[in-house]
Amino acid sequence: KAAAGEEAAHPRWVRINAIKSTLEEQLETTFRGYARAGTIQDVVAKEGKHILIDPHVPNLVAVTPGCDLSKAEAYNSGKIILQDKASCFPAYLLDPRSEDGDVIDACAAPGNKTTHLAGIIRSHEPEFESQPQTIFAFEKDSRRAKTLEKMVKIAGSSKMTRIALGQDFLQVDPESERFRNVGALLLDPSCSGSGIVGRDSMPELHLPDPPRQNPGHKSKSESTNKRKRKYDQVRDSNQTVIRDDDGNEIVVESEKDLAARLNALAGFQLTILLHAFRFPSARKVTYSTCSIHSEENEDVVMAALKSDVAKERGWRILRRNDQVTGMKDWPVRGSTEACNGDEEVAQGCIRSYKDDGHGIMGFFVAGFVRDHANANGDG
Ligand code: SAM
């Protein structure tokens, strides 16, 4: 099946779930018969099924767009997970190790990053069953939390994951005994979704249907084309389209509306980040969005670094040189201008843009670390 539109320019990204399978096993089974490609452009453009082993994120491959894996045994049994490369950055950057103790995924549904965290823990500690680290996965929206539950179950990570159904992370007391051993937190809060590639939602654009002139005689492709045209009309006017967490489109009528919405989102995102800084044993935090707007990204990072809680507890940016190899090597970094000229912070920030040839969605992630847990102002 040929892919169309934006989708055709992006490969299909597939993460191999280290809890249930290995890259080698998947190359021998699900991807048997796929030709090896040398570049993303080859994966996208060459005839036939191609595969590329990602050079940055372990256990990740790119395959020809349009390859339908939804019926593959590996997909239905949770051995592979369809997850954009950029969405794999936060858990990989957080790199939870046994010495980090328990882990929090603060905004978890549908669970891509929760299950990735579990896979990474398992890769580091194959014997984790005997000495489990717990992942606390919070999700405020009960309906979305049900999806999270399903995903965690199919990925085989239920044993190490405690799902807080309908629990607001901001209502959780960082000083609680339950979280005494939490050393690492992954924060992937709601955002404008401005980096999401249209491919995921193109067939279901969630835009109102154009008026039906000839009901009953419309092929699926005609219908999609009409929706696409409607989408383009919105883009062509002075309106801006952003998405909510479900991929629903929200049309912002003016620059002023957009600024107000970004401002509100940034306030919420900063609150989540500062809340995470308050966990007494925490030493690592990642903050991510699928937004391309600096208001939700570098600006939030800069405000967090300037906060009293960051200063009191010794939080600083995770510098590029201290990042896991694949992220250190990733070339697209934060905006120095948005970081007020602070090159170290800008280089610590990891970005991607959906049209830059890497075949991934627009994304942002930054890591924060501190050298001494339980610091109370003196280090
Ligand atoms: N990390 C998820 C993944 O990779 O599959 C995607 C997370 S999505 C961007 C943000 C999620 O955070 C939404 O499901 C939203 O309902 C949830 N959320 C927003 N505010 C929250 C809060 N205060 N506490 C817990 N969850 C929250």
PDB file of N, CA and C in Angstrom, residues 35-93:
ATOM      1  N   ALA A  35      14.983  -5.278   2.521  1.00  0.00           N
ATOM      2  CA  ALA A  35      16.350  -4.951   2.096  1.00  0.00           C
ATOM      3  C   ALA A  35      16.917  -3.873   3.011  1.00  0.00           C
ATOM      4  N   ARG A  36      18.212  -3.952   3.280  1.00  0.00           N
ATOM      5  CA  ARG A  36      18.840  -2.931   4.135  1.00  0.00           C
ATOM      6  C   ARG A  36      19.029  -1.637   3.346  1.00  0.00           C
ATOM      7  N   ALA A  37      18.625  -0.535   3.948  1.00  0.00           N
ATOM      8  CA  ALA A  37      18.808   0.778   3.313  1.00  0.00           C
ATOM      9  C   ALA A  37      19.948   1.495   4.021  1.00  0.00           C
ATOM     10  N   GLY A  38      20.601   2.414   3.289  1.00  0.00           N
ATOM     11  CA  GLY A  38      21.732   3.141   3.870  1.00  0.00           C
ATOM     12  C   GLY A  38      21.321   4.462   4.493  1.00  0.00           C
ATOM     13  N   THR A  39      20.231   5.026   4.021  1.00  0.00           N
ATOM     14  CA  THR A  39      19.794   6.340   4.513  1.00  0.00           C
ATOM     15  C   THR A  39      18.266   6.362   4.654  1.00  0.00           C
ATOM     16  N   ILE A  40      17.795   7.348   5.391  1.00  0.00           N
ATOM     17  CA  ILE A  40      16.350   7.545   5.531  1.00  0.00           C
ATOM     18  C   ILE A  40      15.719   7.800   4.161  1.00  0.00           C
ATOM     19  N   GLN A  41      16.438   8.568   3.324  1.00  0.00           N
ATOM     20  CA  GLN A  41      15.902   8.881   1.998  1.00  0.00           C
ATOM     21  C   GLN A  41      15.697   7.592   1.202  1.00  0.00           C
ATOM     22  N   ASP A  42      16.620   6.633   1.346  1.00  0.00           N
ATOM     23  CA  ASP A  42      16.466   5.347   0.652  1.00  0.00           C
ATOM     24  C   ASP A  42      15.252   4.588   1.191  1.00  0.00           C
ATOM     25  N   VAL A  43      15.085   4.609   2.509  1.00  0.00           N
ATOM     26  CA  VAL A  43      13.936   3.896   3.110  1.00  0.00           C
ATOM     27  C   VAL A  43      12.637   4.446   2.528  1.00  0.00           C
ATOM     28  N   VAL A  44      12.613   5.754   2.374  1.00  0.00           N
ATOM     29  CA  VAL A  44      11.384   6.420   1.948  1.00  0.00           C
ATOM     30  C   VAL A  44      11.150   6.277   0.443  1.00  0.00           C
ATOM     31  N   ALA A  45      12.246   6.343  -0.343  1.00  0.00           N
ATOM     32  CA  ALA A  45      12.061   6.467  -1.794  1.00  0.00           C
ATOM     33  C   ALA A  45      12.235   5.174  -2.589  1.00  0.00           C
ATOM     34  N   LYS A  46      13.015   4.221  -2.076  1.00  0.00           N
ATOM     35  CA  LYS A  46      13.313   3.046  -2.911  1.00  0.00           C
ATOM     36  C   LYS A  46      12.115   2.117  -3.066  1.00  0.00           C
ATOM     37  N   GLU A  47      12.061   1.452  -4.194  1.00  0.00           N
ATOM     38  CA  GLU A  47      11.012   0.458  -4.463  1.00  0.00           C
ATOM     39  C   GLU A  47      11.134  -0.711  -3.500  1.00  0.00           C
ATOM     40  N   GLY A  48      10.044  -1.268  -3.071  1.00  0.00           N
ATOM     41  CA  GLY A  48      10.074  -2.465  -2.224  1.00  0.00           C
ATOM     42  C   GLY A  48      10.255  -2.117  -0.756  1.00  0.00           C
ATOM     43  N   LYS A  49      10.302  -3.166   0.073  1.00  0.00           N
ATOM     44  CA  LYS A  49      10.377  -2.940   1.521  1.00  0.00           C
ATOM     45  C   LYS A  49      11.827  -2.789   1.968  1.00  0.00           C
ATOM     46  N   HIS A  50      12.108  -1.697   2.642  1.00  0.00           N
ATOM     47  CA  HIS A  50      13.462  -1.434   3.131  1.00  0.00           C
ATOM     48  C   HIS A  50      13.465  -1.196   4.631  1.00  0.00           C
ATOM     49  N   ILE A  51      14.624  -1.404   5.217  1.00  0.00           N
ATOM     50  CA  ILE A  51      14.775  -1.195   6.659  1.00  0.00           C
ATOM     51  C   ILE A  51      16.124  -0.553   6.949  1.00  0.00           C
ATOM     52  N   LEU A  52      16.121   0.337   7.949  1.00  0.00           N
ATOM     53  CA  LEU A  52      17.364   0.981   8.397  1.00  0.00           C
ATOM     54  C   LEU A  52      17.435   0.859   9.912  1.00  0.00           C
ATOM     55  N   ILE A  53      18.560   0.377  10.425  1.00  0.00           N
ATOM     56  CA  ILE A  53      18.728   0.328  11.878  1.00  0.00           C
ATOM     57  C   ILE A  53      19.163   1.718  12.316  1.00  0.00           C
ATOM     58  N   ASP A  54      18.411   2.299  13.243  1.00  0.00           N
ATOM     59  CA  ASP A  54      18.674   3.685  13.610  1.00  0.00           C
ATOM     60  C   ASP A  54      20.042   3.826  14.286  1.00  0.00           C
ATOM     61  N   PRO A  55      20.818   4.842  13.867  1.00  0.00           N
ATOM     62  CA  PRO A  55      22.153   5.000  14.455  1.00  0.00           C
ATOM     63  C   PRO A  55      22.149   5.713  15.808  1.00  0.00           C
ATOM     64  N   HIS A  56      21.027   6.284  16.214  1.00  0.00           N
ATOM     65  CA  HIS A  56      21.018   7.049  17.468  1.00  0.00           C
ATOM     66  C   HIS A  56      20.365   6.305  18.624  1.00  0.00           C
ATOM     67  N   VAL A  57      19.163   5.778  18.384  1.00  0.00           N
ATOM     68  CA  VAL A  57      18.401   5.164  19.485  1.00  0.00           C
ATOM     69  C   VAL A  57      18.496   3.634  19.371  1.00  0.00           C
ATOM     70  N   PRO A  58      18.941   2.947  20.427  1.00  0.00           N
ATOM     71  CA  PRO A  58      19.010   1.487  20.368  1.00  0.00           C
ATOM     72  C   PRO A  58      17.623   0.866  20.172  1.00  0.00           C
ATOM     73  N   ASN A  59      17.594  -0.290  19.531  1.00  0.00           N
ATOM     74  CA  ASN A  59      16.344  -1.042  19.341  1.00  0.00           C
ATOM     75  C   ASN A  59      15.284  -0.272  18.553  1.00  0.00           C
ATOM     76  N   LEU A  60      15.729   0.505  17.590  1.00  0.00           N
ATOM     77  CA  LEU A  60      14.784   1.276  16.778  1.00  0.00           C
ATOM     78  C   LEU A  60      15.131   1.083  15.306  1.00  0.00           C
ATOM     79  N   VAL A  61      14.094   0.866  14.493  1.00  0.00           N
ATOM     80  CA  VAL A  61      14.327   0.761  13.055  1.00  0.00           C
ATOM     81  C   VAL A  61      13.336   1.646  12.305  1.00  0.00           C
ATOM     82  N   ALA A  62      13.755   2.028  11.093  1.00  0.00           N
ATOM     83  CA  ALA A  62      12.867   2.765  10.183  1.00  0.00           C
ATOM     84  C   ALA A  62      12.543   1.835   9.032  1.00  0.00           C
ATOM     85  N   VAL A  63      11.267   1.727   8.684  1.00  0.00           N
ATOM     86  CA  VAL A  63      10.901   0.899   7.539  1.00  0.00           C
ATOM     87  C   VAL A  63      10.079   1.716   6.543  1.00  0.00           C
ATOM     88  N   THR A  64       9.958   1.175   5.347  1.00  0.00           N
ATOM     89  CA  THR A  64       9.254   1.847   4.258  1.00  0.00           C
ATOM     90  C   THR A  64       7.866   2.327   4.700  1.00  0.00           C
ATOM     91  N   PRO A  65       7.553   3.592   4.422  1.00  0.00           N
ATOM     92  CA  PRO A  65       6.225   4.080   4.826  1.00  0.00           C
ATOM     93  C   PRO A  65       5.142   3.275   4.103  1.00  0.00           C
ATOM     94  N   GLY A  66       4.039   3.081   4.775  1.00  0.00           N
ATOM     95  CA  GLY A  66       2.953   2.330   4.153  1.00  0.00           C
ATOM     96  C   GLY A  66       3.013   0.847   4.466  1.00  0.00           C
ATOM     97  N   CYS A  67       4.155   0.359   5.011  1.00  0.00           N
ATOM     98  CA  CYS A  67       4.216  -1.066   5.394  1.00  0.00           C
ATOM     99  C   CYS A  67       3.186  -1.275   6.503  1.00  0.00           C
ATOM    100  N   ASP A  68       2.251  -2.178   6.282  1.00  0.00           N
ATOM    101  CA  ASP A  68       1.218  -2.390   7.291  1.00  0.00           C
ATOM    102  C   ASP A  68       1.674  -3.465   8.274  1.00  0.00           C
ATOM    103  N   LEU A  69       2.008  -3.030   9.483  1.00  0.00           N
ATOM    104  CA  LEU A  69       2.483  -3.984  10.489  1.00  0.00           C
ATOM    105  C   LEU A  69       1.379  -4.326  11.480  1.00  0.00           C
ATOM    106  N   SER A  70       0.194  -3.745  11.274  1.00  0.00           N
ATOM    107  CA  SER A  70      -0.863  -3.911  12.284  1.00  0.00           C
ATOM    108  C   SER A  70      -1.329  -5.363  12.416  1.00  0.00           C
ATOM    109  N   LYS A  71      -1.045  -6.178  11.395  1.00  0.00           N
ATOM    110  CA  LYS A  71      -1.464  -7.589  11.491  1.00  0.00           C
ATOM    111  C   LYS A  71      -0.300  -8.496  11.856  1.00  0.00           C
ATOM    112  N   ALA A  72       0.879  -7.901  12.010  1.00  0.00           N
ATOM    113  CA  ALA A  72       2.056  -8.727  12.316  1.00  0.00           C
ATOM    114  C   ALA A  72       1.929  -9.321  13.722  1.00  0.00           C
ATOM    115  N   GLU A  73       2.368 -10.550  13.866  1.00  0.00           N
ATOM    116  CA  GLU A  73       2.316 -11.218  15.172  1.00  0.00           C
ATOM    117  C   GLU A  73       3.093 -10.387  16.191  1.00  0.00           C
ATOM    118  N   ALA A  74       4.243  -9.871  15.769  1.00  0.00           N
ATOM    119  CA  ALA A  74       5.108  -9.123  16.693  1.00  0.00           C
ATOM    120  C   ALA A  74       4.410  -7.863  17.216  1.00  0.00           C
ATOM    121  N   TYR A  75       3.579  -7.265  16.386  1.00  0.00           N
ATOM    122  CA  TYR A  75       2.860  -6.061  16.807  1.00  0.00           C
ATOM    123  C   TYR A  75       1.755  -6.435  17.788  1.00  0.00           C
ATOM    124  N   ASN A  76       1.026  -7.462  17.444  1.00  0.00           N
ATOM    125  CA  ASN A  76      -0.117  -7.850  18.292  1.00  0.00           C
ATOM    126  C   ASN A  76       0.306  -8.473  19.615  1.00  0.00           C
ATOM    127  N   SER A  77       1.542  -8.950  19.681  1.00  0.00           N
ATOM    128  CA  SER A  77       2.008  -9.543  20.940  1.00  0.00           C
ATOM    129  C   SER A  77       2.902  -8.573  21.721  1.00  0.00           C
ATOM    130  N   GLY A  78       3.048  -7.361  21.226  1.00  0.00           N
ATOM    131  CA  GLY A  78       3.812  -6.356  21.975  1.00  0.00           C
ATOM    132  C   GLY A  78       5.325  -6.464  21.836  1.00  0.00           C
ATOM    133  N   LYS A  79       5.783  -7.224  20.840  1.00  0.00           N
ATOM    134  CA  LYS A  79       7.241  -7.310  20.639  1.00  0.00           C
ATOM    135  C   LYS A  79       7.753  -6.067  19.921  1.00  0.00           C
ATOM    136  N   ILE A  80       6.911  -5.491  19.097  1.00  0.00           N
ATOM    137  CA  ILE A  80       7.289  -4.231  18.451  1.00  0.00           C
ATOM    138  C   ILE A  80       6.221  -3.178  18.746  1.00  0.00           C
ATOM    139  N   ILE A  81       6.678  -1.934  18.810  1.00  0.00           N
ATOM    140  CA  ILE A  81       5.770  -0.824  19.113  1.00  0.00           C
ATOM    141  C   ILE A  81       6.000   0.255  18.057  1.00  0.00           C
ATOM    142  N   LEU A  82       4.921   0.741  17.477  1.00  0.00           N
ATOM    143  CA  LEU A  82       5.062   1.775  16.451  1.00  0.00           C
ATOM    144  C   LEU A  82       5.211   3.117  17.154  1.00  0.00           C
ATOM    145  N   GLN A  83       6.387   3.664  17.078  1.00  0.00           N
ATOM    146  CA  GLN A  83       6.684   4.877  17.855  1.00  0.00           C
ATOM    147  C   GLN A  83       7.699   5.730  17.103  1.00  0.00           C
ATOM    148  N   ASP A  84       7.352   6.969  16.861  1.00  0.00           N
ATOM    149  CA  ASP A  84       8.246   7.874  16.143  1.00  0.00           C
ATOM    150  C   ASP A  84       9.596   7.955  16.854  1.00  0.00           C
ATOM    151  N   LYS A  85      10.638   8.121  16.060  1.00  0.00           N
ATOM    152  CA  LYS A  85      11.993   8.204  16.637  1.00  0.00           C
ATOM    153  C   LYS A  85      12.083   9.293  17.714  1.00  0.00           C
ATOM    154  N   ALA A  86      11.517  10.468  17.419  1.00  0.00           N
ATOM    155  CA  ALA A  86      11.628  11.576  18.378  1.00  0.00           C
ATOM    156  C   ALA A  86      10.982  11.221  19.712  1.00  0.00           C
ATOM    157  N   SER A  87       9.903  10.462  19.649  1.00  0.00           N
ATOM    158  CA  SER A  87       9.194  10.074  20.868  1.00  0.00           C
ATOM    159  C   SER A  87      10.024   9.083  21.704  1.00  0.00           C
ATOM    160  N   CYS A  88      11.067   8.529  21.092  1.00  0.00           N
ATOM    161  CA  CYS A  88      11.961   7.620  21.836  1.00  0.00           C
ATOM    162  C   CYS A  88      13.083   8.385  22.549  1.00  0.00           C
ATOM    163  N   PHE A  89      13.262   9.662  22.212  1.00  0.00           N
ATOM    164  CA  PHE A  89      14.374  10.417  22.809  1.00  0.00           C
ATOM    165  C   PHE A  89      14.278  10.533  24.347  1.00  0.00           C
ATOM    166  N   PRO A  90      13.103  10.868  24.917  1.00  0.00           N
ATOM    167  CA  PRO A  90      13.090  11.161  26.358  1.00  0.00           C
ATOM    168  C   PRO A  90      13.514   9.993  27.254  1.00  0.00           C
ATOM    169  N   ALA A  91      12.954   8.797  27.010  1.00  0.00           N
ATOM    170  CA  ALA A  91      13.310   7.669  27.884  1.00  0.00           C
ATOM    171  C   ALA A  91      14.773   7.291  27.694  1.00  0.00           C
ATOM    172  N   TYR A  92      15.229   7.360  26.429  1.00  0.00           N
ATOM    173  CA  TYR A  92      16.631   7.030  26.151  1.00  0.00           C
ATOM    174  C   TYR A  92      17.554   8.048  26.837  1.00  0.00           C
ATOM    175  N   LEU A  93      17.179   9.336  26.769  1.00  0.00           N
ATOM    176  CA  LEU A  93      17.996  10.378  27.402  1.00  0.00           C
ATOM    177  C   LEU A  93      17.986  10.228  28.928  1.00  0.00           C
TER     178      LEU A  93
END
